[in-house]
Each structure stands twice: as C-alpha cells, then as structure tokens.
C-alpha cells in the first residue's frame, strides 16, 4: 500500500477498482487488467473480460436474463417495498436512501425473484441487486426470499440464488438481523422436503447474507474471484493487526479451505446448474447440443 | 471516578462515599449519626430510581457491557442444581467463548449454552472476549442436536460483542457455522429458550439465539451491529456511537415495542450486577414458566410454531 493511502482513515479508503460498477459508455476499461473493451462485445461475453477473465458485477435483471431460458419467464412477488419503520437517520435518512436507490436501480428493493426454466426444467431463481444499498438484506429481501422458497415447496421446484450483498441492512436494525433466521427457516423447510437449493456466491457476498442463505446451499457455487466472507477484510485487518494473506476471502481461497463445492465461470453457469439439478431431482440428462 | 460505577452513576458513588464516611465517624466517636445516614440512604434510593428511570440507549449499552455484569458462568450455580460442562466441537478445538453443558433446572434436565466473556485480562484472552470462532458455534450445534436426541429443552444465554473477525475464523468457515446453526435451530424438536443477558452482538449472537421464546434482561442490548460499527460505517466517524445506539433501537424496551422479543426480565435496581442473587431468582422463574408452557406442545406443533414465528418477521409495504 502506498504511503498516502495509509494516511487516509480506513473507513473512507476507496475500495479497489474491481468493486466499481461497469460505467455506461461505448468503451469500458476492464477494472482488473485495464484492457479497453468494446461494450457490446463485453456484454456478449456475459460481462466477463475476454482478456483476463475478470467477472464484472452485473445487475439482478442482467443476471436472471443470462441465466434463465428466454421463455417462459415470470417475475414473482413484485409488490413489496421497504418501509422506514424506525425513522432511521444517520448522515442521511433511510427514506431518502430508499428513494435514491429506487431511482438509480429501478428496483423496489435488493432482490428480484423469477420463475422460469433452465434448459427446459422449471425452477425459481432469485438474484440480489448490489446497486440497491449494497444488496443489503432487510425485510423485503427476507420476505421475497422466503416466499420464493414457499413457491418452490408448493410447486416442488428447485431454488437457485445468486447473491451479492454487503450483509444485513443496518437501517432496519434487529429486524434485518432476523431476516437471517427467517431465510434459514425457509431453507430448512425446503431441505426437509428434499428440494434442492443451489447457492451461487458472486462478488461480493458478506456478513449476514453469507452467514445465512449464502452458505446454506445443497451445492455451494462461487464465481471466480468473488469476495466471500463473514467479516469484512478491513475489520479483520484492524482486529488482528496483520496483513491479510494473498487472495484471502476470494472464491479460490474458499474452495481450497473446503467452504464451497465448486468454482464455475459465468459462461458455464447455465449448463452446470442444469446438470446438477437434473441429478438431484432424478431427471434424465438434458439433450446435448449437436 | 469510582471504577465500579459508570459515568452517569457517579452521583450514586459520591453519596455512597459520604454514607461510608459517616458510618466511619459514627463508629469512632459517640455522635449519633444514624438519622443522618438514614436520610442519605433515602436520598440514594431516590437518586438511583431517578437515574435508572430515564436511561438513554447509550447508557443501557454501557450497563450491558459493565465490567461487573454477570456472565453466563456466574448464573449457573444460582439457576441450576447441577452443571456438567461439555467441551469441544470434536473436529478442531474447544472454543472457550462458548460455554456449554448439561444441567438441571429444578428437576428438569436441560442443555445450557451461552457465550462466556472473561472478567480479568487472562480470562478475557482465554474466552476471546466472548467472541466465538466457528468451532464454538459447531460445539453449540453438536450439543443442541444431542439435546434433541435426549429430549432436553435448550436454554441459551446471549452475551457477545459478535462473532470473531479473524483470519482463522474465516478460513474455517465462520459464515457457514453461523448459517448452519440458524437452519438447525429452526427445526430442533425440543423447546429453545434464549435470554440476552448482556450484549446481543449481531450474527454472532443470533447463531445461538433462534428459538421459541426470546427474553432480554432489562438492561441488555440486541443489535444487528454494534453502535461503534454502525457509527463508523454510516456516519463515517467513530464518534457517533451514542447516536447510532439511539437509532438502532437496541434496548429491551424498544425491541419489545417492536414485538421482536417476547419478554423483558426485570433487573434489580441499579442493574443485574448489583444483586446477582435477586436477578437469578427472577430469571429462574421466567425460565421455568416459559419451559413449562413450551413443554406442553408436542414436537411437531412446536417446530411449526417456531417456523411460523421466524417466517413472519419483517415490516414492509405490500
């Protein structure tokens, strides 16, 4: 770390460039290898840098669009919106943060749920929207996730979740903490009924989301290079007063330490999960492309 | 400053010093100071009542973390007629930040699991300031599952700043350890009663706090993040902890209003540490009552009820 970065208080230090959103524009510089990339070509490559394979962040809707079959698709549980029941105010009011996030993302909150098919197999898929207050989990995220699991139970379908989240939403205080036990209870019901749940951890999945629905998959998948953990790296650094090891809390590190089942590049996500689910649901193998 | 008293309690400490001085004088001379002492004691009672009737969220936070606040181990001999500590996760280590064992509440066998802080420096280090690592949560899970096999109700005591944010803890799967406990506790076919006795620090607290009846001692706190952590993230400054405490609504009173907890267990005047025996007696009564009620449910109804409770938490617009 350069000397001037050390002078800046850690809480206002700017996160590494990889955490920035993909900017709008014709050309985009890969935040990892700095290669200039043509936007439409990058999108064709599912927002993965063709040079260095860096997996850029994508919105919830982009994620669902690239994962599910084109037809049929139906968004579920669309009406729910957050409520500032504590009149929470820090440097900004929670109400204002909600309004701003809704304007910026065009989402009501940080989770989108869709029912659809994956290579012809019906399933429910949920995806976090990191742009909505860091994908934080409050009442709406918890309720939508629990209802998504309930749909799976009723229709006997598997559930897939793509998480990307900073953790629990502080502005909903203890209510947000209890979304951890809520989503875990919803998944416990699925488990009891032997319905598969596949958790896909994408960059970043931390805190209360990682320590609940994130780590409860029957199969745990991570995208390459994703930051995944309970405590944030800066908090750990400040606590243990040591430099963190290279690659700490990255997907590859988690695989090595036995925390996840597999690393799956974005381009192989559909096929891999389709195959896994067919095995877990005891279905015949999907038709291979000629 | 009297270190046994918090900053807002210093007027009480000053009165105590005066009373002590008068007693000393009375013993050494023939003066009759009894009426004066009695008068001061009356004033002391009124002062304590006045201070404690109007505590801010930050003052409650300080009480919840009071250096003399009773910890899990302090309650054991008062609440239970037997206690047999059980150690380790049988995979990696025995995490001393979580204390667990079989006990007897009156005649009923129970499994007791609680966070354990340390009193002096040596103890604090041994117990890692009450911040568990994954093996602590896995020890808790192992013993809760055993409790289910032997149909023992589970009592948990929550008192932690949070799960330990360390390199090894992450390497051994802190997130998974917490998540798995949440899932397992949702389904255990025995009653689970949890009591926040001091600090309920986030996921590290919840990981042994999912159950059928959630109580808080009057001056304990329960929060998604510490006021300090909230202050540094949302205010970008470490100095707004008092405001953060207020905003987070982490007191038993506020959380009961929000219907997030089931019961407040009243503390003796001045807090649990001023009269451990009285505190324990009240707590024991509350535990026994709640276990008796939950014990009347059959295991299937119990789990259904718990799941429904867990699933209905949330406030949103439809």
Coordinates of C-alpha atoms in Angstrom, one line a residue:
Chain A
X1 CA 0.0 0.0 0.0
X2 CA 1.4 3.4 -0.9
X3 CA 2.3 5.8 1.8
X4 CA -0.6 8.3 1.2
X5 CA -3.2 5.5 1.3
X6 CA -2.1 4.7 4.8
X7 CA -2.8 8.2 5.9
X8 CA -6.4 8.1 4.8
X9 CA -8.7 6.6 7.6
X10 CA -9.6 3.1 6.6
X11 CA -13.3 3.7 6.6
X12 CA -13.1 6.2 3.8
X13 CA -10.5 4.4 1.8
X14 CA -11.8 3.7 -1.6
X15 CA -12.4 0.1 -2.4
X16 CA -10.2 -1.5 -5.1
X17 CA -11.3 -0.6 -8.6
X18 CA -12.8 -4.1 -9.1
X19 CA -15.8 -3.2 -6.9
X20 CA -16.9 -0.3 -9.1
X21 CA -19.9 -0.7 -11.3
X22 CA -19.4 -1.0 -15.0
X23 CA -19.8 2.5 -16.4
X24 CA -22.1 3.4 -19.2
X25 CA -20.4 4.1 -22.5
X26 CA -19.2 2.6 -25.7
X27 CA -15.8 1.6 -24.3
X28 CA -15.1 0.1 -21.0
X29 CA -11.8 -0.5 -19.3
X30 CA -11.5 -3.8 -17.5
X31 CA -11.1 -2.9 -13.9
X32 CA -8.7 -5.8 -13.4
X33 CA -6.3 -5.7 -16.4
X34 CA -7.1 -2.2 -17.8
X35 CA -7.8 -3.5 -21.3
X36 CA -10.2 -1.3 -23.2
X37 CA -13.2 -3.4 -24.1
X38 CA -16.0 -2.7 -26.6
X39 CA -19.2 -2.6 -24.6
X40 CA -21.4 -4.8 -26.8
X41 CA -18.6 -7.4 -27.1
X42 CA -18.3 -7.4 -23.3
X43 CA -22.0 -7.9 -22.9
X44 CA -21.9 -10.8 -25.4
X45 CA -19.3 -12.3 -23.2
X46 CA -21.6 -12.0 -20.1
X47 CA -19.6 -9.1 -18.7
X48 CA -16.5 -11.2 -18.3
X49 CA -13.3 -9.7 -19.6
X50 CA -12.2 -11.7 -22.6
X51 CA -8.5 -10.9 -21.8
X52 CA -8.2 -11.7 -18.1
X53 CA -11.5 -13.5 -17.3
X54 CA -12.3 -10.9 -14.7
X55 CA -16.0 -11.4 -13.7
X56 CA -17.6 -7.9 -13.6
X57 CA -20.6 -7.2 -11.4
X58 CA -24.0 -7.4 -13.1
X59 CA -27.4 -6.2 -12.1
X60 CA -30.1 -8.7 -10.8
X61 CA -32.0 -8.5 -14.1
X62 CA -28.9 -9.0 -16.2
X63 CA -28.1 -12.0 -14.1
X64 CA -31.6 -13.5 -14.5
X65 CA -31.6 -12.7 -18.2
X66 CA -28.3 -14.5 -18.8
X67 CA -29.2 -17.5 -16.6
X68 CA -32.8 -18.4 -17.3
X69 CA -34.2 -19.7 -20.6
X70 CA -35.7 -16.8 -22.6
X71 CA -39.2 -18.2 -22.3
X72 CA -41.2 -18.7 -20.2
X73 CA -40.2 -16.2 -17.5
X74 CA -42.4 -14.6 -14.9
X75 CA -41.3 -12.3 -12.2
X76 CA -42.8 -13.2 -8.8
X77 CA -43.6 -11.3 -5.6
X78 CA -43.3 -7.9 -7.3
X79 CA -45.4 -5.7 -4.9
X80 CA -43.2 -5.5 -1.8
X81 CA -41.4 -2.3 -1.0
X82 CA -39.3 -1.2 2.0
X83 CA -40.7 0.8 4.9
X84 CA -38.7 3.1 7.2
X85 CA -40.4 1.8 10.4
X86 CA -37.7 3.1 12.7
X87 CA -37.4 6.6 11.1
X88 CA -33.8 5.7 10.9
X89 CA -31.5 8.5 10.3
X90 CA -27.7 8.5 10.0
X91 CA -25.9 11.0 7.9
X92 CA -28.9 10.6 5.6
X93 CA -32.5 9.5 6.2
X94 CA -33.3 5.8 5.4
X95 CA -36.3 7.1 3.4
X96 CA -34.0 9.2 1.2
X97 CA -31.7 6.3 0.7
X98 CA -34.6 4.1 -0.4
X99 CA -35.8 6.7 -2.8
X100 CA -32.4 7.3 -4.3
X101 CA -31.7 3.5 -4.7
X102 CA -35.1 3.0 -6.3
X103 CA -34.4 5.8 -8.8
X104 CA -30.9 4.5 -9.6
X105 CA -31.8 0.8 -9.9
X106 CA -35.4 1.0 -11.0
X107 CA -36.0 -1.8 -8.4
X108 CA -38.2 -1.6 -5.3
X109 CA -35.5 -3.4 -3.2
X110 CA -32.4 -5.5 -3.5
X111 CA -33.9 -8.9 -4.5
X112 CA -35.6 -10.0 -7.8
X113 CA -37.4 -13.3 -8.0
X114 CA -38.3 -15.1 -11.2
X115 CA -40.0 -18.3 -12.0
X116 CA -38.7 -19.8 -15.3
X117 CA -36.9 -22.6 -16.8
X118 CA -33.3 -23.7 -17.1
X119 CA -32.7 -25.8 -20.2
X120 CA -36.4 -26.6 -20.1
X121 CA -36.5 -27.5 -16.4
X122 CA -38.9 -25.4 -14.2
X123 CA -37.3 -23.6 -11.3
X124 CA -37.4 -20.4 -9.2
X125 CA -34.4 -18.1 -9.3
X126 CA -33.6 -15.2 -7.1
X127 CA -30.9 -12.6 -7.7
X128 CA -29.6 -9.8 -5.5
X129 CA -29.2 -6.2 -6.8
X130 CA -25.9 -4.9 -5.4
X131 CA -26.8 -1.4 -6.7
X132 CA -29.6 -1.2 -4.2
X133 CA -27.9 -0.2 -1.0
X134 CA -25.2 -2.7 -1.5
X135 CA -27.6 -5.6 -1.9
X136 CA -28.3 -5.4 1.8
X137 CA -30.9 -7.7 3.3
X138 CA -33.8 -6.1 5.1
X139 CA -37.5 -7.1 5.4
X140 CA -38.3 -7.0 1.7
X141 CA -35.3 -9.2 0.7
X142 CA -36.1 -11.6 3.5
X143 CA -39.8 -11.8 2.7
X144 CA -39.3 -12.2 -1.0
X145 CA -36.7 -15.0 -0.5
X146 CA -39.0 -16.8 2.0
X147 CA -41.9 -16.5 -0.5
X148 CA -39.7 -17.8 -3.3
X149 CA -38.9 -20.8 -1.2
X150 CA -42.6 -21.3 -0.4
X151 CA -43.4 -21.3 -4.2
X152 CA -40.7 -24.0 -4.6
X153 CA -42.3 -26.1 -1.9
X154 CA -45.8 -25.7 -3.4
X155 CA -44.7 -26.5 -7.0
X156 CA -41.9 -28.9 -6.0
X157 CA -39.3 -26.9 -7.8
X158 CA -35.7 -26.3 -7.1
X159 CA -34.4 -22.8 -6.0
X160 CA -31.3 -21.1 -7.2
X161 CA -30.0 -17.9 -5.6
X162 CA -27.3 -15.5 -6.9
X163 CA -26.2 -13.5 -4.0
X164 CA -24.2 -10.3 -4.0
X165 CA -24.6 -8.3 -0.8
X166 CA -22.7 -6.4 1.9
X167 CA -24.9 -8.1 4.5
X168 CA -27.8 -7.1 6.7
X169 CA -29.4 -3.7 6.2
X170 CA -28.4 -1.6 9.3
X171 CA -31.3 0.8 8.8
X172 CA -33.7 -1.9 9.7
X173 CA -31.7 -2.8 12.8
X174 CA -32.7 -6.0 14.5
X175 CA -35.4 -6.7 12.0
X176 CA -32.7 -7.1 9.4
X177 CA -30.7 -9.5 11.6
X178 CA -33.8 -11.6 12.0
X179 CA -34.1 -12.0 8.2
X180 CA -31.1 -14.3 8.6
X181 CA -33.1 -16.7 10.7
X182 CA -36.1 -16.2 8.5
X183 CA -34.3 -17.2 5.3
X184 CA -32.6 -20.0 7.1
X185 CA -36.0 -21.3 8.3
X186 CA -37.4 -21.1 4.8
X187 CA -34.5 -23.2 3.5
X188 CA -34.9 -25.6 6.4
X189 CA -38.4 -26.3 5.1
X190 CA -37.0 -26.9 1.6
X191 CA -34.4 -29.2 3.0
X192 CA -36.9 -31.2 5.0
X193 CA -38.9 -31.6 1.8
X194 CA -35.9 -32.7 -0.2
X195 CA -36.0 -29.9 -2.7
X196 CA -32.6 -28.7 -4.0
X197 CA -31.3 -25.3 -3.3
X198 CA -28.2 -24.1 -5.1
X199 CA -26.4 -21.0 -3.7
X200 CA -24.3 -19.1 -6.2
X201 CA -22.0 -16.6 -4.4
X202 CA -20.9 -13.7 -6.6
X203 CA -18.7 -10.7 -5.8
X204 CA -19.2 -9.7 -3.0
X205 CA -21.2 -11.8 -0.6
X206 CA -20.5 -10.8 3.0
X207 CA -21.9 -10.6 6.5
X208 CA -25.5 -11.6 7.2
X209 CA -26.2 -12.8 3.7
X210 CA -23.2 -15.0 3.6
X211 CA -24.0 -16.3 7.1
X212 CA -27.5 -17.3 6.2
X213 CA -28.9 -18.1 2.8
X214 CA -25.5 -17.7 1.2
X215 CA -23.9 -20.7 2.9
X216 CA -26.9 -23.0 3.1
X217 CA -26.9 -24.4 -0.4
X218 CA -27.1 -28.1 -1.0
X219 CA -24.5 -27.2 -3.6
X220 CA -22.3 -24.1 -3.0
X221 CA -21.0 -22.5 -6.2
X222 CA -18.9 -19.4 -6.5
X223 CA -17.9 -17.3 -9.5
X224 CA -14.1 -16.9 -9.9
X225 CA -12.5 -14.1 -8.0
X226 CA -15.5 -13.2 -5.8
X227 CA -15.0 -11.8 -2.3
X228 CA -16.9 -14.0 0.1
X229 CA -16.8 -14.0 3.9
X230 CA -18.4 -13.1 7.2
X231 CA -16.3 -10.2 8.4
X232 CA -15.1 -7.6 6.0
X233 CA -11.3 -7.6 5.2
X234 CA -10.8 -4.1 6.8
X235 CA -12.5 -5.1 10.0
X236 CA -10.3 -8.2 10.2
X237 CA -7.2 -6.3 9.5
X238 CA -8.0 -3.8 12.2
X239 CA -8.7 -6.6 14.7
X240 CA -5.8 -8.9 14.1
X241 CA -3.3 -6.1 13.1
X242 CA -1.8 -8.3 10.4
X243 CA -1.7 -8.1 6.7
X244 CA -4.2 -10.5 5.2
X245 CA -2.8 -13.3 3.1
X246 CA -2.9 -13.0 -0.7
X247 CA -6.3 -14.0 -2.1
X248 CA -7.9 -14.0 1.3
X249 CA -11.7 -14.5 1.2
X250 CA -11.7 -14.9 -2.6
X251 CA -13.6 -17.8 -4.2
X252 CA -10.4 -19.8 -4.9
X253 CA -9.4 -19.4 -1.2
X254 CA -12.8 -20.7 -0.1
X255 CA -12.5 -23.7 -2.4
X256 CA -9.1 -24.5 -1.0
X257 CA -10.4 -24.3 2.5
X258 CA -13.4 -26.5 1.8
X259 CA -16.1 -23.9 2.1
X260 CA -17.6 -24.3 -1.3
X261 CA -18.2 -27.2 -3.7
X262 CA -17.1 -25.6 -7.0
X263 CA -15.9 -22.6 -8.9
X264 CA -18.0 -22.1 -12.0
X265 CA -17.2 -19.4 -14.6
X266 CA -20.2 -17.4 -15.7
X267 CA -20.2 -18.8 -19.2
X268 CA -20.7 -22.4 -17.8
X269 CA -23.2 -21.5 -15.1
X270 CA -26.4 -22.5 -17.0
X271 CA -25.1 -25.9 -18.1
X272 CA -23.5 -26.8 -14.9
X273 CA -26.5 -25.9 -12.7
X274 CA -28.9 -27.6 -15.2
X275 CA -26.9 -30.8 -14.9
X276 CA -26.7 -30.7 -11.2
X277 CA -30.4 -30.1 -10.7
X278 CA -31.3 -32.9 -13.1
X279 CA -29.2 -35.3 -11.0
X280 CA -30.6 -34.0 -7.7
X281 CA -34.2 -34.2 -9.0
X282 CA -33.5 -37.6 -10.6
X283 CA -34.4 -36.4 -14.1
X284 CA -32.9 -37.7 -17.3
X285 CA -29.9 -35.8 -18.7
X286 CA -30.6 -32.8 -20.8
X287 CA -30.3 -33.0 -24.6
X288 CA -26.8 -32.0 -25.6
X289 CA -26.2 -29.6 -28.4
X290 CA -25.1 -31.5 -31.5
Chain B
X1 CA -14.1 8.5 39.5
X2 CA -15.2 5.3 41.1
X3 CA -14.5 2.5 38.6
X4 CA -17.4 0.3 39.9
X5 CA -19.8 2.9 38.7
X6 CA -20.4 4.2 35.1
X7 CA -20.0 7.9 34.4
X8 CA -23.7 8.6 34.7
X9 CA -23.8 6.7 38.0
X10 CA -21.1 8.8 39.7
X11 CA -23.5 10.8 41.8
X12 CA -24.5 7.5 43.4
X13 CA -20.9 6.7 44.1
X14 CA -20.4 10.1 45.7
X15 CA -23.4 9.5 48.0
X16 CA -22.1 6.1 48.9
X17 CA -18.7 7.6 49.8
X18 CA -20.5 10.1 52.1
X19 CA -22.5 7.4 53.8
X20 CA -19.4 5.3 54.3
X21 CA -17.6 8.3 55.8
X22 CA -20.5 9.0 58.3
X23 CA -20.5 5.3 59.3
X24 CA -16.8 5.5 60.0
X25 CA -17.3 8.7 62.0
X26 CA -20.1 7.2 64.0
X27 CA -18.1 4.2 64.9
X28 CA -15.1 6.2 66.0
X29 CA -17.0 8.8 68.1
X30 CA -20.0 8.9 70.4
X31 CA -22.0 11.0 67.9
X32 CA -25.3 9.5 66.8
X33 CA -25.3 9.8 63.1
X34 CA -28.0 7.1 62.4
X35 CA -30.7 9.6 61.4
X36 CA -28.3 11.4 59.0
X37 CA -27.2 8.1 57.5
X38 CA -30.8 7.0 57.1
X39 CA -31.6 10.3 55.4
X40 CA -28.8 9.9 53.0
X41 CA -29.8 6.3 52.2
X42 CA -33.3 7.5 51.4
X43 CA -31.7 10.1 49.1
X44 CA -29.6 7.4 47.5
X45 CA -32.6 5.3 46.7
X46 CA -34.4 8.2 45.1
X47 CA -31.3 9.1 43.1
X48 CA -30.8 5.6 41.8
X49 CA -34.5 5.4 40.8
X50 CA -34.3 8.7 39.1
X51 CA -31.2 7.9 37.1
X52 CA -32.4 4.4 36.1
X53 CA -35.9 5.5 35.2
X54 CA -34.6 7.5 32.3
X55 CA -31.6 5.8 30.7
X56 CA -30.5 6.6 27.2
X57 CA -29.8 3.8 24.7
X58 CA -26.1 4.5 25.1
X59 CA -26.3 4.3 28.9
X60 CA -28.1 0.9 28.6
X61 CA -25.3 -0.2 26.3
X62 CA -22.8 0.8 28.9
X63 CA -24.7 -1.2 31.5
X64 CA -24.9 -4.2 29.2
X65 CA -21.1 -4.1 28.9
X66 CA -20.5 -3.2 32.6
X67 CA -17.2 -4.8 33.7
X68 CA -19.1 -6.4 36.7
X69 CA -22.1 -7.5 34.7
X70 CA -22.8 -11.2 35.4
X71 CA -21.7 -13.6 32.7
X72 CA -23.2 -17.0 31.8
X73 CA -21.0 -18.8 34.2
X74 CA -22.0 -16.5 37.1
X75 CA -25.6 -17.6 36.8
X76 CA -25.1 -21.4 36.7
X77 CA -24.9 -22.1 40.4
X78 CA -27.9 -19.9 41.1
X79 CA -30.2 -21.3 38.3
X80 CA -29.3 -24.9 38.2
X81 CA -28.8 -27.7 40.7
X82 CA -26.3 -29.4 38.6
X83 CA -24.0 -28.4 35.7
X84 CA -21.6 -30.6 33.7
X85 CA -19.6 -28.7 31.2
X86 CA -19.0 -30.4 27.9
X87 CA -16.2 -29.3 25.6
X88 CA -15.2 -29.1 22.0
X89 CA -16.6 -29.4 18.5
X90 CA -14.9 -32.8 18.1
X91 CA -13.3 -31.6 14.9
X92 CA -11.0 -28.8 15.6
X93 CA -11.0 -27.2 19.1
X94 CA -12.8 -26.2 22.2
X95 CA -13.8 -22.6 21.8
X96 CA -14.0 -21.1 25.3
X97 CA -16.1 -18.2 24.0
X98 CA -19.0 -20.6 24.3
X99 CA -19.7 -22.4 27.5
X100 CA -22.0 -25.4 27.3
X101 CA -23.1 -28.4 29.3
X102 CA -26.0 -30.4 30.7
X103 CA -27.7 -29.1 33.7
X104 CA -30.8 -29.5 35.8
X105 CA -33.4 -26.7 36.2
X106 CA -35.3 -27.8 39.3
X107 CA -35.8 -31.4 38.3
X108 CA -35.8 -31.0 34.5
X109 CA -32.7 -31.9 32.6
X110 CA -31.7 -29.1 30.2
X111 CA -28.9 -28.3 27.8
X112 CA -27.3 -24.9 28.6
X113 CA -25.3 -23.0 26.0
X114 CA -24.0 -19.5 26.5
X115 CA -21.4 -17.0 25.4
X116 CA -18.7 -16.5 28.0
X117 CA -16.7 -13.3 28.4
X118 CA -13.8 -13.1 30.8
X119 CA -13.5 -10.9 33.9
X120 CA -9.8 -10.2 34.1
X121 CA -7.2 -9.9 31.3
X122 CA -6.2 -13.5 31.5
X123 CA -9.8 -14.7 31.4
X124 CA -10.7 -12.3 28.7
X125 CA -8.0 -13.7 26.5
X126 CA -9.0 -17.3 27.3
X127 CA -12.6 -16.6 26.3
X128 CA -11.6 -14.3 23.5
X129 CA -13.8 -11.5 24.9
X130 CA -16.8 -13.7 24.3
X131 CA -16.3 -13.7 20.5
X132 CA -16.8 -17.2 19.2
X133 CA -14.9 -18.8 16.3
X134 CA -16.6 -21.4 14.0
X135 CA -15.7 -24.2 16.4
X136 CA -17.7 -22.5 19.1
X137 CA -20.8 -22.5 17.0
X138 CA -20.2 -26.1 16.0
X139 CA -19.8 -27.2 19.6
X140 CA -23.1 -25.5 20.3
X141 CA -24.7 -27.2 17.3
X142 CA -23.4 -30.6 18.3
X143 CA -24.8 -30.3 21.8
X144 CA -28.1 -28.9 20.7
X145 CA -28.5 -31.9 18.4
X146 CA -27.7 -34.1 21.3
X147 CA -30.2 -32.3 23.4
X148 CA -32.8 -33.1 20.8
X149 CA -31.9 -36.8 20.9
X150 CA -32.5 -36.9 24.7
X151 CA -35.5 -34.6 24.6
X152 CA -33.9 -31.9 26.7
X153 CA -35.0 -28.4 26.3
X154 CA -32.3 -25.9 25.4
X155 CA -31.5 -22.7 27.3
X156 CA -29.1 -20.3 25.6
X157 CA -27.5 -17.2 27.2
X158 CA -26.5 -14.5 24.7
X159 CA -23.6 -12.2 25.6
X160 CA -21.2 -11.4 22.8
X161 CA -19.8 -8.4 21.0
X162 CA -20.1 -10.6 17.9
X163 CA -18.5 -13.5 16.1
X164 CA -14.8 -13.2 16.0
X165 CA -13.5 -11.4 12.9
X166 CA -10.2 -13.2 12.4
X167 CA -8.2 -14.9 9.7
X168 CA -8.5 -18.4 11.1
X169 CA -12.2 -17.9 11.8
X170 CA -12.8 -17.1 8.1
X171 CA -10.6 -20.0 6.9
X172 CA -12.7 -22.4 9.0
X173 CA -16.0 -21.1 7.7
X174 CA -17.4 -18.6 10.1
X175 CA -20.3 -17.8 7.8
X176 CA -21.2 -21.5 7.3
X177 CA -21.0 -22.2 11.1
X178 CA -23.5 -19.4 11.8
X179 CA -25.8 -20.2 8.9
X180 CA -26.0 -23.9 9.8
X181 CA -26.9 -23.1 13.4
X182 CA -29.8 -20.9 12.2
X183 CA -31.0 -23.7 9.9
X184 CA -30.7 -26.4 12.5
X185 CA -32.2 -24.4 15.3
X186 CA -35.3 -23.7 13.2
X187 CA -36.1 -27.4 13.2
X188 CA -35.0 -28.8 16.5
X189 CA -37.8 -30.8 18.1
X190 CA -37.2 -29.5 21.6
X191 CA -38.1 -26.2 23.2
X192 CA -35.4 -23.5 22.9
X193 CA -35.5 -20.5 25.2
X194 CA -32.9 -17.7 24.7
X195 CA -32.0 -14.9 27.1
X196 CA -29.9 -11.9 26.2
X197 CA -28.0 -11.3 29.4
X198 CA -25.6 -8.6 28.2
X199 CA -24.6 -7.8 24.6
X200 CA -26.5 -9.4 21.7
X201 CA -24.0 -8.7 19.0
X202 CA -25.3 -9.4 15.6
X203 CA -25.0 -12.8 13.8
X204 CA -22.6 -14.0 16.5
X205 CA -25.5 -13.7 18.9
X206 CA -28.3 -15.0 16.7
X207 CA -26.3 -18.1 16.0
X208 CA -27.3 -19.4 19.4
X209 CA -30.5 -17.3 19.6
X210 CA -33.1 -18.9 17.3
X211 CA -35.9 -20.3 19.4
X212 CA -39.4 -20.4 20.8
X213 CA -39.1 -17.7 23.4
X214 CA -36.7 -14.8 23.4
X215 CA -36.1 -12.8 26.5
X216 CA -33.9 -9.9 27.3
X217 CA -32.7 -8.8 30.7
X218 CA -33.9 -5.3 31.2
X219 CA -30.5 -3.6 30.6
X220 CA -29.2 -5.8 27.9
X221 CA -28.9 -4.9 24.3
X222 CA -29.5 -6.7 21.0
X223 CA -28.5 -5.3 17.7
X224 CA -27.6 -6.0 14.1
X225 CA -24.3 -4.2 14.5
X226 CA -22.5 -2.5 17.4
X227 CA -23.2 1.2 17.8
X228 CA -19.5 1.8 17.2
X229 CA -19.5 -0.3 14.0
X230 CA -22.7 1.4 12.8
X231 CA -21.2 4.8 13.5
X232 CA -18.1 4.2 11.5
X233 CA -19.9 2.7 8.5
X234 CA -23.0 5.1 8.3
X235 CA -21.6 8.3 9.8
X236 CA -18.0 7.6 8.6
X237 CA -16.8 8.5 12.1
X238 CA -16.1 6.5 15.2
X239 CA -17.6 9.3 17.4
X240 CA -21.3 8.9 16.7
X241 CA -21.8 5.7 18.6
X242 CA -24.2 7.3 21.0
X243 CA -26.4 8.5 18.2
X244 CA -26.1 5.1 16.5
X245 CA -27.2 3.4 19.7
X246 CA -30.3 5.5 19.7
X247 CA -31.1 5.0 16.0
X248 CA -30.6 1.2 16.3
X249 CA -33.3 0.9 19.0
X250 CA -31.3 -1.8 20.7
X251 CA -32.8 -1.7 24.2
X252 CA -35.2 -4.3 25.6
X253 CA -37.9 -1.7 25.9
X254 CA -37.7 -0.6 22.3
X255 CA -37.4 -4.2 21.0
X256 CA -40.5 -5.3 23.0
X257 CA -42.5 -2.4 21.5
X258 CA -41.4 -3.6 18.0
X259 CA -42.5 -7.1 19.0
X260 CA -39.1 -8.5 18.2
X261 CA -38.7 -10.1 21.6
X262 CA -41.2 -11.9 23.8
X263 CA -40.3 -10.8 27.3
X264 CA -38.3 -8.4 29.4
X265 CA -36.9 -9.8 32.6
X266 CA -36.7 -7.0 35.1
X267 CA -33.3 -6.3 36.7
X268 CA -32.7 -5.3 40.3
X269 CA -32.4 -1.5 40.9
X270 CA -29.0 -0.4 39.5
X271 CA -28.7 -3.5 37.3
X272 CA -28.0 -7.2 37.4
X273 CA -24.5 -6.8 38.9
X274 CA -25.8 -5.0 42.0
X275 CA -27.7 -8.1 43.1
X276 CA -26.9 -11.3 41.3
X277 CA -29.0 -13.4 43.6
X278 CA -32.2 -11.4 43.1
X279 CA -31.5 -11.3 39.4
X280 CA -31.1 -15.1 39.2
X281 CA -34.3 -15.7 41.2
X282 CA -36.3 -13.6 38.7
X283 CA -34.6 -15.2 35.7
X284 CA -35.1 -18.7 37.1
X285 CA -38.8 -18.1 37.5
X286 CA -39.1 -16.7 33.9
X287 CA -37.2 -19.7 32.5
X288 CA -39.3 -22.2 34.4
X289 CA -42.5 -20.6 33.3
X290 CA -41.6 -20.5 29.7
X291 CA -40.3 -24.1 29.6
X292 CA -43.5 -25.3 31.2
X293 CA -45.6 -23.6 28.5
X294 CA -43.4 -24.8 25.7
X295 CA -43.2 -28.3 27.2
X296 CA -47.0 -28.6 26.7
X297 CA -46.6 -28.6 22.9
X298 CA -45.9 -31.7 21.0
X299 CA -42.7 -31.6 18.9
X300 CA -44.5 -31.2 15.6
X301 CA -46.6 -28.3 16.8
X302 CA -43.6 -26.8 18.5
X303 CA -41.5 -26.8 15.3
X304 CA -44.4 -25.5 13.2
X305 CA -44.9 -22.7 15.7
X306 CA -41.2 -21.8 15.7
X307 CA -41.0 -21.8 11.9
X308 CA -44.1 -19.6 11.6
X309 CA -42.6 -17.2 14.1
X310 CA -39.3 -17.0 12.3
X311 CA -41.0 -16.5 8.9
X312 CA -43.3 -13.7 9.9
X313 CA -40.6 -11.3 11.0
X314 CA -40.4 -8.2 8.8
X315 CA -42.0 -4.8 8.1
X316 CA -42.6 -3.7 4.6
X317 CA -45.2 -2.2 2.2
X318 CA -47.3 -4.5 0.1

